[in-house]
mmCIF file of the C-alpha atoms, coordinates in Angstrom:
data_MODEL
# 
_entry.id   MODEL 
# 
loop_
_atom_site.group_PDB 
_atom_site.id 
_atom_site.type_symbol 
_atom_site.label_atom_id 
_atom_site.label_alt_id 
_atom_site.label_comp_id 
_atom_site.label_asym_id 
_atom_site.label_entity_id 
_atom_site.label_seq_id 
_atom_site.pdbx_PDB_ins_code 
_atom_site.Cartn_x 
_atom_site.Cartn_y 
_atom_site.Cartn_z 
_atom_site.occupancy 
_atom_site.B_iso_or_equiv 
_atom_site.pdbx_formal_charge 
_atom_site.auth_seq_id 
_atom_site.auth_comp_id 
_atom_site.auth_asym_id 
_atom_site.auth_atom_id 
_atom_site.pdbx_PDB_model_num 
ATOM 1   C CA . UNK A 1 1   ? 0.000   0.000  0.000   1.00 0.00 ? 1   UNK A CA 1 
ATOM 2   C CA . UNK A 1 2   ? 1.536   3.242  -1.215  1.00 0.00 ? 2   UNK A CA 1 
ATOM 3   C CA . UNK A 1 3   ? -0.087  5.536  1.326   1.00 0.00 ? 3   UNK A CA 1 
ATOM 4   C CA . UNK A 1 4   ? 2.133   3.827  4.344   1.00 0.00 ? 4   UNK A CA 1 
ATOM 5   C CA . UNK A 1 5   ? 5.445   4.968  2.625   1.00 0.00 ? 5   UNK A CA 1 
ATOM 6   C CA . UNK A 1 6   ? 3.025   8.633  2.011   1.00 0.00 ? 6   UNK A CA 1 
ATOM 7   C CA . UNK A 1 7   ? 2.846   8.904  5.701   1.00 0.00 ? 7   UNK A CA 1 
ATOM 8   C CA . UNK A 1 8   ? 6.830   9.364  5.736   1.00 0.00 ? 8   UNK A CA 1 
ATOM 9   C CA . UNK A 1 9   ? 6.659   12.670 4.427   1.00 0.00 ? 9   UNK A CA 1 
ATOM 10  C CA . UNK A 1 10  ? 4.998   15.749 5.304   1.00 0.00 ? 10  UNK A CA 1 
ATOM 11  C CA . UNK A 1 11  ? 4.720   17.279 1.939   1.00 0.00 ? 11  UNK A CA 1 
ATOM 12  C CA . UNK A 1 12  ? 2.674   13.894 0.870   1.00 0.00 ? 12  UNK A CA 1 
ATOM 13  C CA . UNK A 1 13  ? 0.608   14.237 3.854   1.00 0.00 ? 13  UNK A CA 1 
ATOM 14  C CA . UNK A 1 14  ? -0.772  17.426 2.609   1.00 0.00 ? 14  UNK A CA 1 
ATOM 15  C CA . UNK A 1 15  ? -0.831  16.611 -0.669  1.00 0.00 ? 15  UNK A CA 1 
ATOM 16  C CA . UNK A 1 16  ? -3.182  13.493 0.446   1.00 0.00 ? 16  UNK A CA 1 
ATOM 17  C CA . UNK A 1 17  ? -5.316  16.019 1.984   1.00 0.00 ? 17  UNK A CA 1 
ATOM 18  C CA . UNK A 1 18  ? -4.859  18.652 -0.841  1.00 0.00 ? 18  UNK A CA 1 
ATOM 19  C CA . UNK A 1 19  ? -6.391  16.087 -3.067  1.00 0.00 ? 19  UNK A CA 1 
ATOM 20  C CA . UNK A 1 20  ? -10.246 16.589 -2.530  1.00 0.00 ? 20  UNK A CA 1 
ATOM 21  C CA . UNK A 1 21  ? -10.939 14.605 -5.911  1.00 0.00 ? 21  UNK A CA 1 
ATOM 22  C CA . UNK A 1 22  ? -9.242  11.529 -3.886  1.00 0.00 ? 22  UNK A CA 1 
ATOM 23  C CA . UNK A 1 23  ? -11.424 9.304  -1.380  1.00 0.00 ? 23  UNK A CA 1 
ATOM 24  C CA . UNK A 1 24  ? -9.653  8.849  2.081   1.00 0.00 ? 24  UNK A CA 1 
ATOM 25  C CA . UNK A 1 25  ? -10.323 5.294  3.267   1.00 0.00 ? 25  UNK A CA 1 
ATOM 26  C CA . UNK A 1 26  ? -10.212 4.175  6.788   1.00 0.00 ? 26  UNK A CA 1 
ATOM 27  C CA . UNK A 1 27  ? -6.285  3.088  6.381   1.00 0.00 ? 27  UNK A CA 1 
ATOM 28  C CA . UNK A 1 28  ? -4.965  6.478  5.138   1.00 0.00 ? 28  UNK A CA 1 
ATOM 29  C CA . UNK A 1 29  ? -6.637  8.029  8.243   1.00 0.00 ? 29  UNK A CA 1 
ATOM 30  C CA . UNK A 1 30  ? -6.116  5.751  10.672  1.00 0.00 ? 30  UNK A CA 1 
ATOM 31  C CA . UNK A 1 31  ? -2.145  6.217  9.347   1.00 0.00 ? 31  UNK A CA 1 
ATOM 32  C CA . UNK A 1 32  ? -2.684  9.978  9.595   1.00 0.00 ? 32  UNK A CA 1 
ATOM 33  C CA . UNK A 1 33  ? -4.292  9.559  13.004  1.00 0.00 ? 33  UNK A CA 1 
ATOM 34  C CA . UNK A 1 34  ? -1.348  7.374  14.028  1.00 0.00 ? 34  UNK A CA 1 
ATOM 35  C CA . UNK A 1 35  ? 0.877   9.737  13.057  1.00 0.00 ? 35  UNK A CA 1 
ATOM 36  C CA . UNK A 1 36  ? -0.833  12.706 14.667  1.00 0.00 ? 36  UNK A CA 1 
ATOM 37  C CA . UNK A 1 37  ? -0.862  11.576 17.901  1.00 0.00 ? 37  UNK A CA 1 
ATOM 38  C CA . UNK A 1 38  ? 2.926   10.135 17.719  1.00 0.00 ? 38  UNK A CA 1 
ATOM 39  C CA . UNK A 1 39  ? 3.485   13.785 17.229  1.00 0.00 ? 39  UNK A CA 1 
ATOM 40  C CA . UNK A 1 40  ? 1.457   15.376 19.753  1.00 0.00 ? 40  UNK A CA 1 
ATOM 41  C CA . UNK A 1 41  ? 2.356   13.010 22.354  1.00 0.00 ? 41  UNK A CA 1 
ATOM 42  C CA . UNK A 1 42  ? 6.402   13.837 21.288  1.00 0.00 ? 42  UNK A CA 1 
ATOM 43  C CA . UNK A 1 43  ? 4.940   17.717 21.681  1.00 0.00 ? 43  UNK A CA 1 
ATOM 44  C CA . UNK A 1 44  ? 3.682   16.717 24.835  1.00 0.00 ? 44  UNK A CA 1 
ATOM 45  C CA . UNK A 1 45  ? 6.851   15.137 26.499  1.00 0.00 ? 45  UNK A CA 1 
ATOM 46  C CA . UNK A 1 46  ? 8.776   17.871 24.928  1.00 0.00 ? 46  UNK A CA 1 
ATOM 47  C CA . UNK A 1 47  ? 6.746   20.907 26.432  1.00 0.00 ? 47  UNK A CA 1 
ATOM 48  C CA . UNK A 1 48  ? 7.120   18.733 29.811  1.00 0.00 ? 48  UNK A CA 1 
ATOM 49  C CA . UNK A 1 49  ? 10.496  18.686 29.862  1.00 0.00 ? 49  UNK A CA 1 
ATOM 50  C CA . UNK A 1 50  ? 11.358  22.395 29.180  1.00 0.00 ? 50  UNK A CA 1 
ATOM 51  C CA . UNK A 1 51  ? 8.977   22.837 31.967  1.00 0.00 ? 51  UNK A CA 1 
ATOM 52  C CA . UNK A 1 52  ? 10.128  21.389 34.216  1.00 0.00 ? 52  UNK A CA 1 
ATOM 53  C CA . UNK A 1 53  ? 13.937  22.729 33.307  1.00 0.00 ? 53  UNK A CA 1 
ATOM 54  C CA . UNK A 1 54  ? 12.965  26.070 33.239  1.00 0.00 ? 54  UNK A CA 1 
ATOM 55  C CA . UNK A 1 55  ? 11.567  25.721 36.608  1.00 0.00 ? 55  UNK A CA 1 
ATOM 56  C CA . UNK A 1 56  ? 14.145  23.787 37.939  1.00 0.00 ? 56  UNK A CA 1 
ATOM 57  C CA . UNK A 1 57  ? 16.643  26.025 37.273  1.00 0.00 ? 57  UNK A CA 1 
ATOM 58  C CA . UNK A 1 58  ? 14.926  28.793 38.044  1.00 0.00 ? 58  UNK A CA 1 
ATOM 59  C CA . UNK A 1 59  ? 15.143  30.391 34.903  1.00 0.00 ? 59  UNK A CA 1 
ATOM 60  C CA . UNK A 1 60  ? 11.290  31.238 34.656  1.00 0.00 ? 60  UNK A CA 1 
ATOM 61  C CA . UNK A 1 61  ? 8.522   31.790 38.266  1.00 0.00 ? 61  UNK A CA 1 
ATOM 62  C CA . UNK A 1 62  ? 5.341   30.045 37.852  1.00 0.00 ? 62  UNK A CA 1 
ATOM 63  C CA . UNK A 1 63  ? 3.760   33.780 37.561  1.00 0.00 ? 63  UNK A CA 1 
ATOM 64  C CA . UNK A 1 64  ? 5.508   34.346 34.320  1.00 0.00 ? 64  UNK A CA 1 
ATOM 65  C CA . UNK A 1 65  ? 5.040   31.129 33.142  1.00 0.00 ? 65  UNK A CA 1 
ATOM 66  C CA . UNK A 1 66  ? 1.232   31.540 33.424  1.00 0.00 ? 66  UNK A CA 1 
ATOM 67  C CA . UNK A 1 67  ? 1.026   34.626 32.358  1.00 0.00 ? 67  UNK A CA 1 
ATOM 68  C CA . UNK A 1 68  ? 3.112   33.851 28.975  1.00 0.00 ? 68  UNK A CA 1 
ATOM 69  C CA . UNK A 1 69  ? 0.758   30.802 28.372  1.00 0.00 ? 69  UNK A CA 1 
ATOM 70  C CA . UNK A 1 70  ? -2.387  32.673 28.646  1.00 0.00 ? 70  UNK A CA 1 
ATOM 71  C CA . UNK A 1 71  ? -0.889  35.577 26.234  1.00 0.00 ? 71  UNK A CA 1 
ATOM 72  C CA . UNK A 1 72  ? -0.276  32.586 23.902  1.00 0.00 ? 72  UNK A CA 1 
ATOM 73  C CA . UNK A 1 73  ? -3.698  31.263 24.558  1.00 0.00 ? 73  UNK A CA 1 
ATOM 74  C CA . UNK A 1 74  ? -5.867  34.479 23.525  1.00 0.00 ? 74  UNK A CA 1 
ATOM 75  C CA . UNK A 1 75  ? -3.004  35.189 20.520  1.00 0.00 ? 75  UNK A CA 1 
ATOM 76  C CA . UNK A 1 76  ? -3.943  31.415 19.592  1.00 0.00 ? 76  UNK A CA 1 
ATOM 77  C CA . UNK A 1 77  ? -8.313  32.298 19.843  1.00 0.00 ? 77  UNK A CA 1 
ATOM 78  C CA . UNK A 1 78  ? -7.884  35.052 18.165  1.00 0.00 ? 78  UNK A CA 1 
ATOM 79  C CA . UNK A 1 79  ? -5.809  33.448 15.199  1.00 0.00 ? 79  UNK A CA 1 
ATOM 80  C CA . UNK A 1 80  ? -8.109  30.754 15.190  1.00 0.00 ? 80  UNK A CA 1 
ATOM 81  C CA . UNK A 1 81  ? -11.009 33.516 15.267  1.00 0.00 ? 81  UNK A CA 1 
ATOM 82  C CA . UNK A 1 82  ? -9.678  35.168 12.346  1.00 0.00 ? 82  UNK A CA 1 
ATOM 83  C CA . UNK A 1 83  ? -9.596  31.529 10.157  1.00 0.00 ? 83  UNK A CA 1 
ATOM 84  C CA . UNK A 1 84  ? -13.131 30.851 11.019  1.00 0.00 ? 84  UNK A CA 1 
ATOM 85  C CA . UNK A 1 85  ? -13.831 34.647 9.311   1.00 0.00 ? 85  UNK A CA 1 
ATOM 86  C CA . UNK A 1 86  ? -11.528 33.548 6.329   1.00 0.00 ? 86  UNK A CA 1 
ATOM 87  C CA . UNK A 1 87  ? -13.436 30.292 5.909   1.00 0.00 ? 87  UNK A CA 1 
ATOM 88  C CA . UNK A 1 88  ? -16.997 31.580 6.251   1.00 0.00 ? 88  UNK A CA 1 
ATOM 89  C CA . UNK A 1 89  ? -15.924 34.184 3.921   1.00 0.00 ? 89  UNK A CA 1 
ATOM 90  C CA . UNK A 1 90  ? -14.776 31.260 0.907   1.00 0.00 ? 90  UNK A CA 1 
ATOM 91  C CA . UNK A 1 91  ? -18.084 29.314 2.092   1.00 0.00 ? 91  UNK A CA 1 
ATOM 92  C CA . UNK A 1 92  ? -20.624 32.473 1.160   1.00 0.00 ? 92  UNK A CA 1 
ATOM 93  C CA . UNK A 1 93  ? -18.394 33.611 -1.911  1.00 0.00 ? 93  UNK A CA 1 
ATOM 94  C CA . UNK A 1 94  ? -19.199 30.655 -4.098  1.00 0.00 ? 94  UNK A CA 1 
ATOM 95  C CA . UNK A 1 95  ? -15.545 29.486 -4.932  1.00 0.00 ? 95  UNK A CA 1 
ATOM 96  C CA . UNK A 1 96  ? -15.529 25.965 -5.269  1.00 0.00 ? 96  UNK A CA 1 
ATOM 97  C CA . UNK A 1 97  ? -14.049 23.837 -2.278  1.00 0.00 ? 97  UNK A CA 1 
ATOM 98  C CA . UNK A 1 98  ? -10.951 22.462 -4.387  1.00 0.00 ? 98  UNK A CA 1 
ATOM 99  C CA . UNK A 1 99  ? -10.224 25.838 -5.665  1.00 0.00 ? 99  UNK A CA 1 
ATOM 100 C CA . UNK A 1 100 ? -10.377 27.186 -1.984  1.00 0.00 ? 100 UNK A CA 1 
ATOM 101 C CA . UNK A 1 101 ? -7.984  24.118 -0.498  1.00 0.00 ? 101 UNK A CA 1 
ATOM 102 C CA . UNK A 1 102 ? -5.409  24.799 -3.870  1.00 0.00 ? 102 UNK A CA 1 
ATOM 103 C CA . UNK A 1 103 ? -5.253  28.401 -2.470  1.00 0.00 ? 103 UNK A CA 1 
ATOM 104 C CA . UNK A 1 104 ? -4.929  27.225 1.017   1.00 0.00 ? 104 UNK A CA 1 
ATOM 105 C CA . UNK A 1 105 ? -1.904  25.257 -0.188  1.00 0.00 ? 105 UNK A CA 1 
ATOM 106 C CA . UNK A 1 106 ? -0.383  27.398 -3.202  1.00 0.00 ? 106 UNK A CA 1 
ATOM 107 C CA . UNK A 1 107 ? -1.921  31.113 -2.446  1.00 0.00 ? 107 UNK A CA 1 
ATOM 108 C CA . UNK A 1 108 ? -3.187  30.660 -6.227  1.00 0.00 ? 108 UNK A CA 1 
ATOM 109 C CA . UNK A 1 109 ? -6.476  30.100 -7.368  1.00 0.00 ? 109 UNK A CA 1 
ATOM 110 C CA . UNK A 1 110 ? -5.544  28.238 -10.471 1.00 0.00 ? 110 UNK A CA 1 
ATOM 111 C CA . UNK A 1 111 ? -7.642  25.498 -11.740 1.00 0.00 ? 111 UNK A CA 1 
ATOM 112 C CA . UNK A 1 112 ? -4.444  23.227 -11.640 1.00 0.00 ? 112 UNK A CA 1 
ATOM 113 C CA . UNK A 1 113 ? -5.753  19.552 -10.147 1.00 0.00 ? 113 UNK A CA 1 
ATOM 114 C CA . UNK A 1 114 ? -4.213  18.217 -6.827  1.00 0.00 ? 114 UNK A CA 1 
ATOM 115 C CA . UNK A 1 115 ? -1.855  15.930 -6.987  1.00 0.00 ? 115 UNK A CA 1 
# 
């Protein structure tokens, strides 16, 4: 099955997603799913870890810490907020969906199929 050795890269992760003409079956997303939380888990350990060094040495209070993480919280809604906008703006304005993922990949609206 090609879409194992696809999971290996990055770039043919997103162009499995890019590809709305192409039909996901349950193996390709339970790879992608596999692969996802491998990574957030590794995430997890490594945000953990710098914790926990940054505390240890005291290079950072637990004050600062918090406060940091909730700046990077509301920075994160309102980046989040301001995709939601972009996407209900592409749902109302009629461009079709592969047209609006090719843009979200490229920047280009160009009628150029997904690999």
């Amino acid at each position: 099955m090609q879409a194992v050795w696809d999971m290996l890269s990055d770039q043919k992760i997103w162009s499995l997603l890019g590809n709305v003409q192409r039909r996901l079956d349950e193996d390709v997303v339970r790879l992608m799913f596999i692969e996802l939380f491998s990574r957030v888990k590794i995430l997890e350990e490594e945000n953990l870890a710098l914790r926990v060094l940054l505390m240890e040495q005291e290079l950072v209070d637990e004050d600062l810490y918090e406060v940091t993480r909730q700046a990077v919280r509301e920075f994160l809604k309102e980046k989040d907020d301001q995709r939601a906008a972009e996407s209900d703006f592409f749902a109302r304005s009629g461009v079709p969906f592969p047209e609006w993922v090719n843009f979200k990949l490229r920047g280009t609206f160009d009628n150029i199929a997904l690999e």
